[in-house]
XYZ file of N, CA and C in Angstrom:
204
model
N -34.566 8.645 -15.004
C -33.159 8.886 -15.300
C -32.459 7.542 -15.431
N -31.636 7.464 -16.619
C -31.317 6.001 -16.636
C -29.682 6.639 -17.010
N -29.049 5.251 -16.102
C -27.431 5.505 -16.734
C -26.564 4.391 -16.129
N -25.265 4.058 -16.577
C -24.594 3.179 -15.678
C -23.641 3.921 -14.876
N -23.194 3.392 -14.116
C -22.325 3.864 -12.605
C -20.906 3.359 -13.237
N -20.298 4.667 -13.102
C -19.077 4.190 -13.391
C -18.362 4.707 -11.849
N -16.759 4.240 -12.021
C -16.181 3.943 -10.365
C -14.821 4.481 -10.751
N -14.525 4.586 -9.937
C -12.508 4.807 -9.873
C -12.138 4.182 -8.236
N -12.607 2.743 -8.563
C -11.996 2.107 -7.475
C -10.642 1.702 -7.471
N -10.026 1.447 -8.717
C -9.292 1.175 -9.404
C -8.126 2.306 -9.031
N -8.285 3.164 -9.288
C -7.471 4.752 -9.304
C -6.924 4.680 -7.535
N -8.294 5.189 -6.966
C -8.260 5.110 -5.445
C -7.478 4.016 -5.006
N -7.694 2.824 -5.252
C -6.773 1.711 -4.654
C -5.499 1.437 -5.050
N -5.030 2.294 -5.806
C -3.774 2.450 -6.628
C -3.441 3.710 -5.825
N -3.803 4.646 -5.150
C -3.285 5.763 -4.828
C -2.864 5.347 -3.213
N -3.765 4.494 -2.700
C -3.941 3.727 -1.068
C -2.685 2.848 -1.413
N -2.444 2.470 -2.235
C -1.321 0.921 -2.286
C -2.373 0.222 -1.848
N -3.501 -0.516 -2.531
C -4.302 -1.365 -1.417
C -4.179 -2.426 -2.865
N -4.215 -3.491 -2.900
C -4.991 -4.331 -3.845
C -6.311 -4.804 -3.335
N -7.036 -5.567 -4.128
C -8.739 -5.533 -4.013
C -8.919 -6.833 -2.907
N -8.024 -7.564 -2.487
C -8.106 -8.008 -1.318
C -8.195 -7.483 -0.346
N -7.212 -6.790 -0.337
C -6.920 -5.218 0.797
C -8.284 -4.942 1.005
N -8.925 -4.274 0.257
C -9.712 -3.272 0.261
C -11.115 -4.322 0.103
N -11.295 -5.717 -0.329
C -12.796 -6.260 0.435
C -12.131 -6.832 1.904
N -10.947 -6.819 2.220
C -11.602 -7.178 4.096
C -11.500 -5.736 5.131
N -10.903 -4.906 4.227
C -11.596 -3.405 4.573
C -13.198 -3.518 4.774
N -13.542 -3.709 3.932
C -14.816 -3.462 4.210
C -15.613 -4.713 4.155
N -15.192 -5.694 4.772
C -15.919 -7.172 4.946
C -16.742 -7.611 3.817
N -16.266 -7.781 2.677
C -16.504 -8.297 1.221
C -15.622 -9.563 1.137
N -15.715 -9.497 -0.505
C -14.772 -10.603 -1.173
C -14.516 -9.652 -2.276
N -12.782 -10.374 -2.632
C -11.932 -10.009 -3.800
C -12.967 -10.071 -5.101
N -13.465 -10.773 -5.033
C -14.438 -10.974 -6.426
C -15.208 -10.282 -6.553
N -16.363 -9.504 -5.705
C -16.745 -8.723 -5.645
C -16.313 -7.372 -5.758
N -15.116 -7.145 -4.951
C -14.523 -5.944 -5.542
C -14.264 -5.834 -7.151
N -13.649 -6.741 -7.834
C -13.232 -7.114 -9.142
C -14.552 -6.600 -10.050
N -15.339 -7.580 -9.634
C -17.331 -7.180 -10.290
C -17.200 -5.451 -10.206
N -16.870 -5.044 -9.147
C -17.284 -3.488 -8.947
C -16.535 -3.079 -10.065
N -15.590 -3.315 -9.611
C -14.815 -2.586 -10.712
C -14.426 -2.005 -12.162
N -15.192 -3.887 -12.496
C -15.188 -3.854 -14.015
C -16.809 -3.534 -14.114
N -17.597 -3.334 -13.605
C -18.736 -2.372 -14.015
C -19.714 -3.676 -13.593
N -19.761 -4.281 -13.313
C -20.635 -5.503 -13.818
C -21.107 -6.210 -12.432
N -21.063 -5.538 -11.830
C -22.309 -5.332 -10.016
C -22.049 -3.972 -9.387
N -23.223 -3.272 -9.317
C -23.083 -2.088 -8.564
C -23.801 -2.492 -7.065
N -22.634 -2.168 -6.607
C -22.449 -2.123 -5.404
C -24.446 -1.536 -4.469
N -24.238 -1.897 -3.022
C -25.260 -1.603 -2.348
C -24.945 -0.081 -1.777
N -26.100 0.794 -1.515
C -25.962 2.363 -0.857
C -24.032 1.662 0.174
N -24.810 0.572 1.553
C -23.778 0.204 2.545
C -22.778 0.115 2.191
N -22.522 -0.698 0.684
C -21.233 -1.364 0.282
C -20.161 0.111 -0.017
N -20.956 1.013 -0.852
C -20.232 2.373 -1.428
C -19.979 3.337 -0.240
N -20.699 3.046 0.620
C -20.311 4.306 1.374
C -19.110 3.691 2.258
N -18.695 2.475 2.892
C -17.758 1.862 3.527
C -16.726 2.250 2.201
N -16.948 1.698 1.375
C -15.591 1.762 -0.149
C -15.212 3.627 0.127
N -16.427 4.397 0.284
C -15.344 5.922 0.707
C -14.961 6.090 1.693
N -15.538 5.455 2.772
C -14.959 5.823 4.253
C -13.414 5.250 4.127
N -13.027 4.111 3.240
C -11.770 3.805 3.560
C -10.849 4.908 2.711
N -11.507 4.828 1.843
C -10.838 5.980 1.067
C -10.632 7.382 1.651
N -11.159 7.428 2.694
C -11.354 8.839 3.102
C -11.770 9.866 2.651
N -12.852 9.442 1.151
C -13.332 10.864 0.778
C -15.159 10.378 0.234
N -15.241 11.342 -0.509
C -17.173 10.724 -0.626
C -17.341 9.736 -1.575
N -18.682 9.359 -1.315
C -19.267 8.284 -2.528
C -19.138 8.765 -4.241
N -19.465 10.395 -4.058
C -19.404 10.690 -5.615
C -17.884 11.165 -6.246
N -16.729 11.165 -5.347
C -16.024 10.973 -6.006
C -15.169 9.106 -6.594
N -15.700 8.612 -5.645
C -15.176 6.715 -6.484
C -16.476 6.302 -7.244
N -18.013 6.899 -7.437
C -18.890 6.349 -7.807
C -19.642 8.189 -9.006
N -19.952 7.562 -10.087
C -20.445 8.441 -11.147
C -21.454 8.041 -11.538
N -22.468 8.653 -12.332
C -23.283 7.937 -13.588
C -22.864 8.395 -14.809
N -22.335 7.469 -15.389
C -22.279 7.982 -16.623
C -23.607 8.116 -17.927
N -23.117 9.143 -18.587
C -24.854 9.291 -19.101
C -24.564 8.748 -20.824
């Protein structure tokens, strides 16, 4: 099965009021890294996504997709 991961970190952190600073020392990252997530171009680790929903308060498959 092949596909890329698409995200709505973007959405979610807009709904939190968080900017992507906010939300990498949420979850002990860096801004840049969040940014990478975002714009598609590092997918994140199992650890990294599941902390990114816990802050969010909801699951991995709703901020994380594959798109086909």
């Amino acid at each position: 099965m092949e596909g890329k991961i698409k995200n709505h970190i973007k959405v979610w952190r807009a709904k939190k009021d968080m900017t992507q600073a906010d939300l990498a020392k949420a979850i002990g990252s860096s801004r840049q890294a969040i940014n990478a997530i975002e714009k598609g171009k590092y997918v994140p680790s199992t650890l990294l996504a599941l902390k990114i929903a816990e802050v969010f308060t909801t699951t991995v498959e709703e901020i994380f997709e594959i798109e086909q």
